[in-house]
Amino acid sequence: MESLVEWLPKIGAGITFLVGLIGFFKPRLMLDPLNIALQSPLAISEARGVFGGLNLGMAIAAFSLNEPVIFTAMGIAWATVTLARFWSMAVDGIGFKASIPPLIVDSTICLLLLSPLVLN
């Protein structure tokens, strides 16, 4: 039986997969609550590619190849997303209160994916 530390990255990849499915098939479901207006077919296509395609591709690669380095790369990517949130607060004037939910989601996925490095 695999230990919890071995399962945590798979849970993170599963969440990434779900984020990718939503971004791929229903990008408005993800972006409307954030007040990101998709006002043209090109905008919807970009959202599908970035929020759907990248996340789905990373998760599928992680599950199909099942290599720890891929889960680590995904964790580093989510860590960079989290860093970008802090940068946006400093540069774009996004308030901390508005940033709390995405910071929790992004950092949780990051920690799940990097848990073997942190907990071993």
Tab-separated table of C-alpha atoms in Angstrom:
chain	number	residue	atom	x	y	z
A	1	MET	CA	0.000	0.000	0.000
A	2	GLU	CA	1.308	3.385	-0.948
A	3	SER	CA	1.924	5.892	1.797
A	4	LEU	CA	0.048	9.163	2.117
A	5	VAL	CA	3.110	11.079	0.915
A	6	GLU	CA	2.955	9.129	-2.350
A	7	TRP	CA	-0.764	9.865	-2.773
A	8	LEU	CA	-0.652	13.620	-2.119
A	9	PRO	CA	0.947	14.504	-5.495
A	10	LYS	CA	-1.659	12.373	-7.255
A	11	ILE	CA	-4.396	14.295	-5.458
A	12	GLY	CA	-2.760	17.551	-6.602
A	13	ALA	CA	-2.612	16.254	-10.166
A	14	GLY	CA	-6.274	15.221	-9.899
A	15	ILE	CA	-7.259	18.726	-8.838
A	16	THR	CA	-5.173	20.104	-11.712
A	17	PHE	CA	-7.035	17.734	-14.038
A	18	LEU	CA	-10.405	19.012	-12.771
A	19	VAL	CA	-9.276	22.633	-13.199
A	20	GLY	CA	-8.209	21.719	-16.731
A	21	LEU	CA	-11.551	20.080	-17.536
A	22	ILE	CA	-13.439	23.163	-16.383
A	23	GLY	CA	-11.089	25.466	-18.278
A	24	PHE	CA	-11.337	23.348	-21.422
A	25	PHE	CA	-15.075	22.732	-21.554
A	26	LYS	CA	-16.588	25.583	-19.488
A	27	PRO	CA	-14.068	28.453	-19.309
A	28	ARG	CA	-16.779	30.951	-18.393
A	29	LEU	CA	-17.621	28.919	-15.293
A	30	MET	CA	-14.094	29.572	-14.090
A	31	LEU	CA	-13.608	33.138	-15.304
A	32	ASP	CA	-16.968	34.867	-14.784
A	33	PRO	CA	-16.651	34.897	-10.966
A	34	LEU	CA	-13.279	36.622	-11.444
A	35	ASN	CA	-14.824	39.342	-13.644
A	36	ILE	CA	-12.767	38.214	-16.624
A	37	ALA	CA	-14.936	38.925	-19.650
A	38	LEU	CA	-14.601	36.601	-22.615
A	39	GLN	CA	-16.007	38.908	-25.260
A	40	SER	CA	-14.872	37.200	-28.449
A	41	PRO	CA	-14.335	33.695	-29.808
A	42	LEU	CA	-10.581	34.374	-29.734
A	43	ALA	CA	-10.750	35.216	-26.018
A	44	ILE	CA	-12.632	31.981	-25.306
A	45	SER	CA	-10.071	30.055	-27.344
A	46	GLU	CA	-7.213	31.585	-25.339
A	47	ALA	CA	-8.935	30.712	-22.059
A	48	ARG	CA	-9.487	27.128	-23.213
A	49	GLY	CA	-5.840	26.818	-24.220
A	50	VAL	CA	-4.291	28.361	-21.126
A	51	PHE	CA	-6.662	27.265	-18.369
A	52	GLY	CA	-7.801	24.051	-20.011
A	53	GLY	CA	-5.103	22.724	-22.286
A	54	LEU	CA	-2.084	23.396	-20.097
A	55	ASN	CA	-3.653	21.993	-16.945
A	56	LEU	CA	-5.114	18.951	-18.696
A	57	GLY	CA	-1.827	18.267	-20.463
A	58	MET	CA	0.206	18.473	-17.264
A	59	ALA	CA	-2.174	16.199	-15.363
A	60	ILE	CA	-2.407	13.640	-18.166
A	61	ALA	CA	1.395	13.549	-18.430
A	62	ALA	CA	1.712	13.070	-14.676
A	63	PHE	CA	-0.815	10.243	-14.542
A	64	SER	CA	0.291	8.445	-17.689
A	65	LEU	CA	4.060	8.613	-17.067
A	66	ASN	CA	3.823	8.400	-13.256
A	67	GLU	CA	7.300	9.872	-12.775
A	68	PRO	CA	8.036	11.867	-9.607
A	69	VAL	CA	9.893	14.515	-11.604
A	70	ILE	CA	6.692	15.380	-13.494
A	71	PHE	CA	4.754	15.897	-10.270
A	72	THR	CA	7.653	18.047	-9.044
A	73	ALA	CA	7.583	20.118	-12.242
A	74	MET	CA	3.850	20.616	-11.797
A	75	GLY	CA	4.434	21.696	-8.195
A	76	ILE	CA	7.032	24.222	-9.324
A	77	ALA	CA	4.567	25.541	-11.908
A	78	TRP	CA	1.869	25.981	-9.239
A	79	ALA	CA	4.449	27.632	-6.949
A	80	THR	CA	5.135	30.105	-9.744
A	81	VAL	CA	1.403	30.769	-10.081
A	82	THR	CA	1.320	31.473	-6.339
A	83	LEU	CA	4.325	33.792	-6.675
A	84	ALA	CA	2.545	35.602	-9.520
A	85	ARG	CA	-0.399	36.242	-7.187
A	86	PHE	CA	1.896	37.997	-4.700
A	87	TRP	CA	3.558	39.939	-7.526
A	88	SER	CA	0.133	41.022	-8.748
A	89	MET	CA	-0.767	42.263	-5.273
A	90	ALA	CA	2.403	44.384	-5.234
A	91	VAL	CA	2.323	45.662	-8.811
A	92	ASP	CA	-1.332	45.624	-9.877
A	93	GLY	CA	-2.837	46.766	-6.608
A	94	ILE	CA	-4.923	43.648	-6.087
A	95	GLY	CA	-6.056	43.616	-2.472
A	96	PHE	CA	-5.011	40.853	-0.117
A	97	LYS	CA	-8.624	40.026	0.743
A	98	ALA	CA	-9.471	39.406	-2.923
A	99	SER	CA	-6.332	37.302	-3.306
A	100	ILE	CA	-6.982	34.947	-0.388
A	101	PRO	CA	-9.159	32.342	-2.212
A	102	PRO	CA	-6.860	31.912	-5.228
A	103	LEU	CA	-3.789	31.927	-2.966
A	104	ILE	CA	-5.285	29.114	-0.896
A	105	VAL	CA	-6.146	27.052	-3.977
A	106	ASP	CA	-2.829	27.607	-5.768
A	107	SER	CA	-0.624	27.060	-2.729
A	108	THR	CA	-2.574	23.957	-1.665
A	109	ILE	CA	-2.131	22.348	-5.081
A	110	CYS	CA	1.548	23.339	-5.007
A	111	LEU	CA	2.081	21.769	-1.590
A	112	LEU	CA	0.228	18.595	-2.564
A	113	LEU	CA	2.445	18.175	-5.615
A	114	LEU	CA	5.668	18.999	-3.756
A	115	SER	CA	4.799	17.057	-0.590
A	116	PRO	CA	7.327	14.247	-1.212
A	117	LEU	CA	10.104	16.850	-1.243
A	118	VAL	CA	8.799	18.611	1.850
A	119	LEU	CA	7.764	15.599	3.950
A	120	ASN	CA	10.577	13.141	3.155
